[in-house]
XYZ file of C-alpha atoms in Angstrom:
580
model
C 155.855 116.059 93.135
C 159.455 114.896 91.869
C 159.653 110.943 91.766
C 161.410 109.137 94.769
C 162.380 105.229 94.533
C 161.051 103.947 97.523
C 158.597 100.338 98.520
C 155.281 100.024 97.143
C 154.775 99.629 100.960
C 156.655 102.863 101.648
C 154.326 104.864 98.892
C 151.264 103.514 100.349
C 151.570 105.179 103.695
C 153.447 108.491 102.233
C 150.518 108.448 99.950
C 148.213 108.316 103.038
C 150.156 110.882 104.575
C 149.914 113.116 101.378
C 146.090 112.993 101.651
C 146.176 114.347 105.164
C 145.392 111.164 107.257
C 146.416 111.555 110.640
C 145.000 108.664 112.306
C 144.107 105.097 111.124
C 142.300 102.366 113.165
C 143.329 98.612 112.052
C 144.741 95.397 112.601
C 148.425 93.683 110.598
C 148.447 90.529 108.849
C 150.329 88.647 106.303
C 149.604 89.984 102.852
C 148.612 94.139 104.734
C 152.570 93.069 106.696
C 154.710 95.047 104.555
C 152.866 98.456 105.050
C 153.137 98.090 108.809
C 156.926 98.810 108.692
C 156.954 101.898 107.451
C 153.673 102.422 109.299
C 156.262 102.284 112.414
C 157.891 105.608 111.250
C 155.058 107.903 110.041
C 154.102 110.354 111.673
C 149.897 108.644 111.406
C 148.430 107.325 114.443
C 147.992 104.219 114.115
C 145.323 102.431 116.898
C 145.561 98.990 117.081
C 142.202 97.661 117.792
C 140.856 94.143 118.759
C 138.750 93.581 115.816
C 138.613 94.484 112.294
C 134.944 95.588 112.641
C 135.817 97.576 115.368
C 138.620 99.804 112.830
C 135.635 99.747 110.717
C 132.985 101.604 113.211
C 135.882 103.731 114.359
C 136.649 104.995 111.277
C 132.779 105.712 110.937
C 132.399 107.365 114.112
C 135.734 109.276 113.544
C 134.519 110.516 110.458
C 131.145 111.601 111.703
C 132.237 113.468 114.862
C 134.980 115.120 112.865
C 133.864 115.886 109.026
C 137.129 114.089 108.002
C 137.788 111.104 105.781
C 138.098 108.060 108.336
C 140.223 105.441 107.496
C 140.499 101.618 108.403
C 143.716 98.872 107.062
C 143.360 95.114 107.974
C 144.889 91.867 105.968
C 143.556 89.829 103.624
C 140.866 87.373 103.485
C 138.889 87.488 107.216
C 140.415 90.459 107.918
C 138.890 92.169 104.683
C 135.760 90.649 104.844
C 135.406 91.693 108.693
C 135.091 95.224 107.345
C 132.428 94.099 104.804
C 129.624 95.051 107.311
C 131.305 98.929 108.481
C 131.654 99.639 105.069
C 128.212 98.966 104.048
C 127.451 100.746 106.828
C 129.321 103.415 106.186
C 127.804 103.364 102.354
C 124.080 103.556 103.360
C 124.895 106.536 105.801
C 127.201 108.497 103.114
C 129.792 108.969 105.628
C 133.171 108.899 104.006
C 135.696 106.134 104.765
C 138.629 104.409 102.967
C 139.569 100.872 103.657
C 142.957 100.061 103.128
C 143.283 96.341 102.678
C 146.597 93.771 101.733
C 145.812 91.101 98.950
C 147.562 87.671 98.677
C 150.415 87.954 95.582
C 149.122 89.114 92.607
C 150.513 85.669 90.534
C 148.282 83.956 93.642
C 145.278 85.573 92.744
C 142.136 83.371 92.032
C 143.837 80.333 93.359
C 142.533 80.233 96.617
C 145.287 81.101 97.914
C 146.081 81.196 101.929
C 143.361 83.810 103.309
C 142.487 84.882 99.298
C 139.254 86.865 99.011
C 138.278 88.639 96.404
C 137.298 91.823 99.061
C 137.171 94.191 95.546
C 134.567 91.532 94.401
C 132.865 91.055 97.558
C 132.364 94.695 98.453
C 131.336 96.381 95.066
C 127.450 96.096 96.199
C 128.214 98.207 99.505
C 130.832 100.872 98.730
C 131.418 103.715 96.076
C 134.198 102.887 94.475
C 136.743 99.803 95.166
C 140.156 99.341 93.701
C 142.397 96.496 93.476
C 146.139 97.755 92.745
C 149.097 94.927 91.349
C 151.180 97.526 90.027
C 153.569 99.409 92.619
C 153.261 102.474 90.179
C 149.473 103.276 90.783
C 149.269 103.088 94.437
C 149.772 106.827 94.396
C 147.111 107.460 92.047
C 144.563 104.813 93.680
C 144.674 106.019 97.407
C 144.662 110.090 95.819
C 141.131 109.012 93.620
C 140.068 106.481 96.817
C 139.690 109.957 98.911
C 138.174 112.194 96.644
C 135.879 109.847 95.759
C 135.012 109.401 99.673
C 135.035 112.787 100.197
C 133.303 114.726 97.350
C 129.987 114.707 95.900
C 127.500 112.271 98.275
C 130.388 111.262 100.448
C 130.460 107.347 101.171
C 132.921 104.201 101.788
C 135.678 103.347 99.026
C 138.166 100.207 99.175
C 141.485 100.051 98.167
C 142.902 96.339 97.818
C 146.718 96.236 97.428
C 148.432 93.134 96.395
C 151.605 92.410 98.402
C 153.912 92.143 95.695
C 153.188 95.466 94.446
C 153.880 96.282 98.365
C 157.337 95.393 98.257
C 158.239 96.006 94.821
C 160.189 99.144 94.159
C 158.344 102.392 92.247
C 158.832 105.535 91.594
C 156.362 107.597 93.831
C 154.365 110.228 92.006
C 151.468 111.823 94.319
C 148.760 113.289 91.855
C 148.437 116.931 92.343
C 144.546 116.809 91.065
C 142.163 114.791 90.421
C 140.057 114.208 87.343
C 137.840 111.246 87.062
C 135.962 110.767 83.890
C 132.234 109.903 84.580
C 132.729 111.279 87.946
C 131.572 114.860 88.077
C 129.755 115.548 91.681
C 127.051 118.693 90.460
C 127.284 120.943 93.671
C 125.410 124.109 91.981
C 121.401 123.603 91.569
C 119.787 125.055 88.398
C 118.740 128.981 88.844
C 115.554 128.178 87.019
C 114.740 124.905 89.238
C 115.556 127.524 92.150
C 112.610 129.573 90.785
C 110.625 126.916 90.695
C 110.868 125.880 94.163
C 110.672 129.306 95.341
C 107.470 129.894 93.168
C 106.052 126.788 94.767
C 106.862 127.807 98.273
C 105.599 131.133 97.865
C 102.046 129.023 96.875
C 102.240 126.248 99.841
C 99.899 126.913 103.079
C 100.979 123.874 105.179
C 104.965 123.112 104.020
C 107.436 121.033 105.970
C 111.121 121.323 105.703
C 111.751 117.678 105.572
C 115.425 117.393 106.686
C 117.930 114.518 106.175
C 121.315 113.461 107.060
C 122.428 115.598 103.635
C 122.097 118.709 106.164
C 124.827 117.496 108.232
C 127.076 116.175 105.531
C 127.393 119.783 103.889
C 127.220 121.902 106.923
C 124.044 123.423 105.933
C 122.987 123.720 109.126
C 123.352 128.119 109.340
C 121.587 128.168 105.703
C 118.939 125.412 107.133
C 117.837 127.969 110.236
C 117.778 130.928 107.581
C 115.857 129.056 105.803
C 113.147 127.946 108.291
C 112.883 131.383 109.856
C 112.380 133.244 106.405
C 109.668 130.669 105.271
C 108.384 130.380 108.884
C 107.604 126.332 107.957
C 107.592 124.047 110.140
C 110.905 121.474 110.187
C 111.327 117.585 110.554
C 115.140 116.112 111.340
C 115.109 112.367 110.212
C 117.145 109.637 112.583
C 120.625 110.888 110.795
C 119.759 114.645 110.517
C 119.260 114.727 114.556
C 121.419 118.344 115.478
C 120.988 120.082 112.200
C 118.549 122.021 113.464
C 118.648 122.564 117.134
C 115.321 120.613 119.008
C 115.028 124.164 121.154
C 113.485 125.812 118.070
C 110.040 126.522 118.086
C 109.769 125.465 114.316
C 111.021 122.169 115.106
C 108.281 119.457 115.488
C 110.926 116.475 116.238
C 111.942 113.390 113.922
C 109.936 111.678 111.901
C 109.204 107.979 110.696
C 108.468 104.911 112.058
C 109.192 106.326 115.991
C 108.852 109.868 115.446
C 106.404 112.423 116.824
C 103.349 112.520 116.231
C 103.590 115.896 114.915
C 106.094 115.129 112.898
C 104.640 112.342 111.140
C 101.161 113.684 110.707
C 102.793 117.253 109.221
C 104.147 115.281 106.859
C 100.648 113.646 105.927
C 98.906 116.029 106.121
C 101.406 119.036 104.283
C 100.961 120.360 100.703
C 104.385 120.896 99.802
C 107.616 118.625 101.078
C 110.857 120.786 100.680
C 113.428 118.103 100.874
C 116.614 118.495 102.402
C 119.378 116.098 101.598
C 116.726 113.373 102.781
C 115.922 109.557 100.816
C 112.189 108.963 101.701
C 113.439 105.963 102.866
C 110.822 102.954 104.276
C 111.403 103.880 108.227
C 110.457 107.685 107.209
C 107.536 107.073 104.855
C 105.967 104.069 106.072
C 103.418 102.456 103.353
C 105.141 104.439 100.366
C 101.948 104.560 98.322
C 99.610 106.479 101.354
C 102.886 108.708 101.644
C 102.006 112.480 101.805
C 99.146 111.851 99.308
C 98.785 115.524 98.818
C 101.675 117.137 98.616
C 104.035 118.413 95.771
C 107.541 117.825 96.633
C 110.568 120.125 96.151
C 114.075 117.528 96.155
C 117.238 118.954 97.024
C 119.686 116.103 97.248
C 123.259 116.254 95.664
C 122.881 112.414 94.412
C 120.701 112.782 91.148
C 119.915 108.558 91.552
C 118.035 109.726 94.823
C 115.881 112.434 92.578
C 111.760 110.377 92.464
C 113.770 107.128 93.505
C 110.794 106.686 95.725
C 108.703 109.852 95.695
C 107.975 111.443 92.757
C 110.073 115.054 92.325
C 107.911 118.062 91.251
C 111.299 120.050 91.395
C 114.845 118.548 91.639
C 117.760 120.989 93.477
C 120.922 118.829 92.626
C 124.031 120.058 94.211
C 125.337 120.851 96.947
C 122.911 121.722 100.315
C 124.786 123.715 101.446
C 124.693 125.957 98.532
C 121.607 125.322 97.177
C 119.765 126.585 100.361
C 122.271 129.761 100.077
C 121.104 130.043 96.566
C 117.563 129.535 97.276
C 117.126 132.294 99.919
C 117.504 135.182 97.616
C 115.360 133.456 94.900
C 112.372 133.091 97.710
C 113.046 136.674 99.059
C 111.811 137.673 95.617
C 109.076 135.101 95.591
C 107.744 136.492 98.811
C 107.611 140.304 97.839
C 104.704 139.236 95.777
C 103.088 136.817 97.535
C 104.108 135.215 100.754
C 101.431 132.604 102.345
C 100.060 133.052 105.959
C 100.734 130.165 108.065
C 98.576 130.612 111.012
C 95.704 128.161 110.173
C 98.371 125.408 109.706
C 100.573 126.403 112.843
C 97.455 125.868 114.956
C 96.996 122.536 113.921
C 100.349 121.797 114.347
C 100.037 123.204 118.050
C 97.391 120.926 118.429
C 99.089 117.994 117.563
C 101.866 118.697 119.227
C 100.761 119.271 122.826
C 98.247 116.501 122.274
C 100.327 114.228 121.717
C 103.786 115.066 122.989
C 106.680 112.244 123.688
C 106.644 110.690 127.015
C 106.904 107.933 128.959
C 105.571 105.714 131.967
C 107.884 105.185 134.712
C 107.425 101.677 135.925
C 105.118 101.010 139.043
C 107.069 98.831 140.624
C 109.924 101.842 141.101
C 112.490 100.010 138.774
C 114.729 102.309 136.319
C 112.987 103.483 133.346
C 115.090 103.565 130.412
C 114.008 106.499 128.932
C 114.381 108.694 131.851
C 118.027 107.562 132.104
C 118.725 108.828 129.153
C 117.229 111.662 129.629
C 118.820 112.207 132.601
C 122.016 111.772 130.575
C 121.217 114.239 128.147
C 120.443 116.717 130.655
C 123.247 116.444 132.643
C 126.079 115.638 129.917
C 124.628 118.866 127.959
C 124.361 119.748 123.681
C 128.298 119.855 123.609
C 128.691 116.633 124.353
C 128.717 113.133 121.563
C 126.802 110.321 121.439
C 126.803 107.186 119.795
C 123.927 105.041 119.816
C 123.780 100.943 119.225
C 120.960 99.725 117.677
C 117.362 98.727 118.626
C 115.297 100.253 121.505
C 117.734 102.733 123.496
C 118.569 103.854 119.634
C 115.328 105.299 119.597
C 115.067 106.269 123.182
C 118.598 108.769 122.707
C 116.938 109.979 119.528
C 113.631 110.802 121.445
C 115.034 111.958 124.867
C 117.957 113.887 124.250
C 118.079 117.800 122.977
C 120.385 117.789 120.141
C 121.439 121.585 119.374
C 124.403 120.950 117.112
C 125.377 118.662 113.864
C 127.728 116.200 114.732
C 127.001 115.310 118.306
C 124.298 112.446 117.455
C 125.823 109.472 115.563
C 124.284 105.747 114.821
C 123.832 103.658 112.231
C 120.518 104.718 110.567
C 120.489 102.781 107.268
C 121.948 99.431 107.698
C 120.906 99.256 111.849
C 124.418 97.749 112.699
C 123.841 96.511 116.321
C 127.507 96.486 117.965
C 127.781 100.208 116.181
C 128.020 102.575 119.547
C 131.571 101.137 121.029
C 133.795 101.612 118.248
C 132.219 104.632 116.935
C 132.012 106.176 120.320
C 136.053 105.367 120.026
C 136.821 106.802 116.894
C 134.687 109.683 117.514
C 136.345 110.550 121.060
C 139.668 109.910 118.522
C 138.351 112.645 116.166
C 136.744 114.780 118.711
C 138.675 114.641 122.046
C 137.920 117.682 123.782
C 134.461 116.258 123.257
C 132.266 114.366 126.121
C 131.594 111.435 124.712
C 129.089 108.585 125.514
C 127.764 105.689 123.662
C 124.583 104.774 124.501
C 124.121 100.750 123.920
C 121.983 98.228 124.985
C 122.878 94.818 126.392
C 122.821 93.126 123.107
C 124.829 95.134 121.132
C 127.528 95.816 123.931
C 128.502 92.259 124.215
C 129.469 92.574 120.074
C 131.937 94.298 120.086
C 132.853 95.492 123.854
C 136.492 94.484 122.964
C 137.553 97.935 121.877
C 137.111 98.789 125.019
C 140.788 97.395 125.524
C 141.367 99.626 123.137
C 140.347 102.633 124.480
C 142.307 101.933 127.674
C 145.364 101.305 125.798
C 145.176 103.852 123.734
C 144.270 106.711 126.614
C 140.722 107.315 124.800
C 138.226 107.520 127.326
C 134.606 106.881 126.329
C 131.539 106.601 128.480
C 129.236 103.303 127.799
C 125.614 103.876 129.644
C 124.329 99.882 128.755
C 120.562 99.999 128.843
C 120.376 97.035 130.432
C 117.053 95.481 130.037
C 118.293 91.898 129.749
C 117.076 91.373 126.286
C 116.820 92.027 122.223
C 114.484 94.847 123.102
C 113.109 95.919 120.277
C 112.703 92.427 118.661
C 111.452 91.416 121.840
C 108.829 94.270 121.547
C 107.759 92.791 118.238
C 107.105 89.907 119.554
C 105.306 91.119 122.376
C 102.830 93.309 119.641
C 102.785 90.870 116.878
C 103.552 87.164 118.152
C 101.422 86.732 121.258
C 104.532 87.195 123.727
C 106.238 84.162 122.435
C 109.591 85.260 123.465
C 111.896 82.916 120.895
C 115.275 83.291 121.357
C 115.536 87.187 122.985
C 116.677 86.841 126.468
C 120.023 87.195 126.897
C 119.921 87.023 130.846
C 122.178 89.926 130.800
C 121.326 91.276 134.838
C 123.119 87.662 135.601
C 125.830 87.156 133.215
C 128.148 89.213 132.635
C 128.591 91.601 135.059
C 129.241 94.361 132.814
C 130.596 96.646 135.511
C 133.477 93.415 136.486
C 133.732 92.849 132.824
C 134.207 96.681 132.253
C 137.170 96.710 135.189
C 138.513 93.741 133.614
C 139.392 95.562 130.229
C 140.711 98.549 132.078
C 137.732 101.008 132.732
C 136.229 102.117 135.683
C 132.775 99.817 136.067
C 129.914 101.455 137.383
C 125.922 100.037 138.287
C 122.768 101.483 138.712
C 119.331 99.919 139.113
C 117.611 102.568 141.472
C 116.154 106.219 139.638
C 117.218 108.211 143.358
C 121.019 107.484 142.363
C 121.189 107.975 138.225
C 122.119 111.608 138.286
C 124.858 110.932 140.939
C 126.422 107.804 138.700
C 126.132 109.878 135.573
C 127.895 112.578 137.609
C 130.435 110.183 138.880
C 131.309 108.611 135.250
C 131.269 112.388 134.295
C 133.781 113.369 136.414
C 136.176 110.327 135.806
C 138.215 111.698 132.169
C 141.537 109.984 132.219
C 140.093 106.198 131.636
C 137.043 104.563 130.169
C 133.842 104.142 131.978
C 131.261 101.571 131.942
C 128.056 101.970 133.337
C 125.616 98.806 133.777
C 121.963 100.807 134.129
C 119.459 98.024 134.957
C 116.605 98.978 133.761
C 112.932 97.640 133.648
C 112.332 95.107 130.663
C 109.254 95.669 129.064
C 109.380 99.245 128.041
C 108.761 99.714 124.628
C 109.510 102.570 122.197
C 106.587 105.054 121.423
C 105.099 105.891 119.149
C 105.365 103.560 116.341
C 104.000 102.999 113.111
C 104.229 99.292 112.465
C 106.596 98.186 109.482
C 104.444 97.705 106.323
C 101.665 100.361 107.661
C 100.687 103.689 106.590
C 101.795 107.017 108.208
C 98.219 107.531 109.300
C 98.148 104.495 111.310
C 100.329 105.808 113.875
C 99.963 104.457 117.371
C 101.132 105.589 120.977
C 100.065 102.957 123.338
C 100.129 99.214 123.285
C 96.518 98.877 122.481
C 97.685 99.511 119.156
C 94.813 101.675 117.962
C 95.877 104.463 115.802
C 96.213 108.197 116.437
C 93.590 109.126 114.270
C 90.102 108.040 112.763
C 88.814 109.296 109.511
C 86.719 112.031 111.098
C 89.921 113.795 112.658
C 91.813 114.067 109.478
C-alpha cells in the first residue's frame, strides 16, 4: 500500500480499519487520548462502556458469538491492567482478542511515571503474544502481526501497547500486505500416516468416545464432527466450552462431561477403550484425579496446539492441525479402515443405555413451592429456543444453563470455562448481542456475579443493544456456598449476599435504563420470560428469586476420581466395585 504521512494516532486506527475491525468496545484516557480523535472519524464503532473489564468481556463475547477477532482499547496504567483479567480469560478459552492499549511517553518509561505500568510486562503470562510499539513506523506492522496472531493457529488474546509519543509523531503508513512470522508457523494439516493410525485404532476400539472440546467450535468442525460420529457410530461427549458442536438432540450424544456432567458421560469416559480427542485439554474439571483417568483406554489427540499433545494424558496418536480438516481428512482414511474390519457396538451401546436412563439429569423442585432454579432455566431454554445466545456467569446457574438447556448449534453457549470469571455473562452477553444482533440473546447470571459488573448495562441502553439478564437469584455465592454446605459442616463464612433485600435488581435494572422485571412464583415464569421476550427495543432485567439451597448435580468433588461420582447430597458415589 503506497506510504501516506499521517499521526502515529491516525495509522493506528487506519491500521485497525485495514484489518477489518468494525466495532471496538473501550474506554479514553491520557496516554490511549490521541487515538480517540481520529477514532471520531472512522468509520469503527466505537462503544463506550463503563468499565475497562467490561470492553474486555465484550470483546470476548463478541468474538465468540461472531467467529471474529474482538477488540478492546483503554489508557494506561488502571485502565490496562483492568483488562488483565478478560485477557487471561480470553487466553485460557482460545478465543481471539486484541487489546489496544496507550503507554505513558516512551522517554517516561520505567520512571513511574503518572499511571505507568508495564501492561506488556504484566500480561506476558496470560496472552499470546504482547507488543509494546515507541516507534510511529511499526504500528502498522504490530496491529497487522497482533491479528494474525489472534486469529490463526489456536486462536487466543494478544496486546498491543503503544507509547503516546509514537501516537502523535508523524510516519509514513505502510499496511503489511502478508504476514510472515518466524517461529510462528500454525500446522493446520495432520500427518496422513498419523491419520492411519487413528483410523487403524478406531477400526480396533469396541467402547470409543468422541471426546469433544471447545477446538470443535473454534474451527467450525461441527458438519465434519456429525460425519464423523454417524460413520463410527461412537458415542460423543461436548466439554463445558464445546456445548452446541454437536446438537444435544442426537441420539449419540451422552451430554458434557467433568466435574458436573452426566453420568453417562463421565463413566463412558472411564470406562472406554479408546478416547478420540477433539480439540479438547484433559483439563482438571474434565478428568478429575488425573492418574485414575480413563485407566484403560488408548487415546487418539487431535488438537492444533502441539504443547497440548500428552500435556496431561499420554497421546498414543497425535492429529496436529487444524479440526476442521483433520476430521475431513480422517473420514476417508476410516472408510478404508472399516471395509476390513469395522467393530460392532451393540454390547457397549447397551451399557451406555443403561447408564443413561439410570441416571439421567434432574432435579427436585422445592417442597415448599418456591422457584427452582433449574426449572427456570429450563423454562428459558424452552421457550427462547436453539437460535437464541446465552451467556452464562460463573458458579451454580453456570452449570445449571449447561445442564438444562438444548444446545443445537456452535456459538449460541458462551462462558468462561477456563479461568471461571464471575462478572463474565453482562458484558459478553453485550458484545455478543453487538456481534450477533439478529440473535436472542440472554445472559444467564447469578446474584453474585451480576452486581460485578451490571454497569454495562448503561451501556447497552445507550448504545440501543438490548440484552436479556435472567439473575438466579438465590441470595448467595452458590456454589461456594454449596461447598461449604458438603465439606465445612454448613459454616456459611462470608457467602450471603442478602441479595432478595438489597438491591432490588428489577429498580436497579429501571434505574440504568432497562425494563426490570421479578419473579418468585413457578405458575408465572413462562409468562415473564414471554414478557422480557417480547420487549426488543431496550434491555431487560429479570430478578428470578429462587430457592437457596439447590445445589448442582452430579458432582465429582475437586481432587476425586471420575469413579467417585455422586448425585445426591449423601455423597455416596454412583458406583461400587461390583458394578464396574
Amino acid at each position: 500500500m503506497s506510504n501516506e504521512k499521517m499521526t502515529g494516532a491516525q495509522a493506528l486506527v487506519k491500521s485497525l480499519e485495514h484489518a477489518g475491525v468494525d466495532v471496538m468496545f473501550g474506554i479514553p484516557g491520557g496516554a490511549i487520548l490521541p487515538a480517540y480523535d481520529p477514532i471520531f472519524d472512522s468509520p469503527i464503532r466505537h462503544i463506550l462502556v463503563r468499565h475497562e473489564q467490561g470492553a474486555g468481556h465484550a470483546a470476548t463475547g463478541y468474538a465468540q458469538a461472531s467467529g471474529r477477532v474482538g477488540v478492546c482499547i483503554a489508557t494506561s496504567g488502571p485502565g490496562a491492567t483492568n483488562l488483565v483479567t478478560p485477557l487471561a480469560d480470553a487466553q485460557m478459552d482460545s478465543v481471539p482478542v486484541v487489546a489496544i492499549t496507550g503507554q505513558v511517553s516512551s522517554d517516561a518509561i520505567g520512571t513511574d511515571a503518572f499511571q505507568e505500568a508495564d501492561i506488556r510486562g504484566i500480561t506476558m503470562p496470560v496472552t499470546k503474544h504482547s507488543f509494546l510499539v515507541t516507534d510511529p513506523s511499526k504500528i502498522a506492522q504490530a496491529v497487522a502481526e497482533a491479528f494474525h496472531i489472534a486469529s490463526t493457529g489456536r486462536p487466543g488474546a494478544v496486546l498491543v501497547d503503544v507509547a503516546k509519543d509514537a501516537l502523535q509523531k508523524l510516519t509514513d503508513f505502510n499496511y503489511p500486505k502478508s504476514i510472515d512470522l518466524k517461529g510462528y508457523k500454525p500446522i493446520y494439516e495432520a500427518e496422513s500416516s498419523a491419520l492411519r493410525d487413528a483410523a487403524a485404532l478406531i477400526a480396533q476400539s469396541t467402547s470409543p468416545v468422541l471426546y469433544v472440546g471447545g477446538g470443535a467450535i473454534k474451527s467450525a468442525a461441527h458438519k465434519e464432527l456429525l460425519k464423523l460420529a454417524e460413520l463410527t457410530g461412537a458415542p460423543v461427549v461436548t466439554t463445558l466450552m464445546a456445548r452446541g458442536a454437536f446438537p444435544d438432540s442426537h441420539p449419540s450424544h451422552l451430554g458434557m462431561p467433568g466435574m458436573h456432567g452426566t453420568v453417562a458421560a463421565v463413566t463412558a469416559l472411564q470406562k472406554s477403550d479408546l478416547l478420540i480427542t477433539l480439540g479438547a485439554r484433559f483439563d482438571d474439571r474434565v478428568t478429575g484425579k488425573l492418574s485414575t483417568f480413563a485407566p484403560h483406554a488408548k487415546v487418539i489427540h487431535a488438537d492444533i496446539d502441539p504443547a497440548e499433545i500428552s500435556k496431561n494424558k499420554h497421546a498414543d496418536v497425535a492429529l496436529i492441525g487444524d479440526l476442521r480438516l483433520t476430521i475431513d481428512a480422517l473420514i476417508p482414511e476410516l472408510k478404508a479402515a472399516f471395509k476390513k474390519h469395522q467393530p460392532d457396538l451393540t454390547t457397549w451401546w447397551n451399557q451406555l443405555n443403561s447408564w443413561r436412563t439410570k441416571y439421567p439429569l434432574g432435579y427436585d423442585m422445592p417442597k415448599d413451592g418456591s422457584l427452582s432454579p433449574q426449572y427456570v432455566i429450563e423454562r428459558l431454554g424452552k421457550i427462547v429456543g436453539p437460535d437464541g445466545i446465552f451467556a452464562a456467569g460463573v458458579g451454580q446457574h453456570q452449570m445449571w444453563a449447561s445442564q438444562f438447556i438444548s444446545y443445537e448449534n456452535p456459538r449460541t453457549w458462551l462462558n468462561s470455562g477456563g479461568l471461571g470469571t464471575m462478572g463474565y455473562a453482562v458484558p459478553a452477553a453485550m458484545g455478543a448481542k453487538v456481534g450477533a444482533p439478529d440473535k436472542t440473546v440472554w445472559a444467564i447470571d447469578g446474584d453474585g456475579c451480576f452486581q460485578m459488573t451490571n454497569q454495562e448495562l448503561v451501556t447497552c441502553a445507550i448504545n440501543n443493544i438490548p440484552i436479556k439478564i435472567a439473575i438466579i437469584n438465590n441470595e448467595s455465592l452458590g456454589m461456594v456456598r454449596q461447598w461449604q454446605t458438603l465439606f465445612y459442616n454448613e459454616r456459611f463464612s462470608n457467602t450471603d449476599l442478602h441479595s432478595k433485600r438489597i438491591p432490588d435488581f428489577a429498580k436497579l435494572g429501571e434505574a440504568m435504563g432497562c425494563v426490570g422485571l421479578s419473579c418468585e412464583r413457578p405458575e408465572d415464569v413462562d409468562a415473564t420470560i414471554e414478557k422480557a421476550m417480547a420487549i426488543d427495543n431496550q434491555p431487560v432485567v429479570v430478578d428470578f428469586r429462587v430457592h437457596r439451597d439447590a445445589m448442582v448435580w452430579p458432582m465429582v468433588a475437586a481432587g476425586a476420581s471420575n469413579d467417585d461420582i455422586v448425585v445426591a447430597r449423601s455423597m455416596a458415589p454412583v458406583w461400587d466395585s461390583q458394578e464396574l
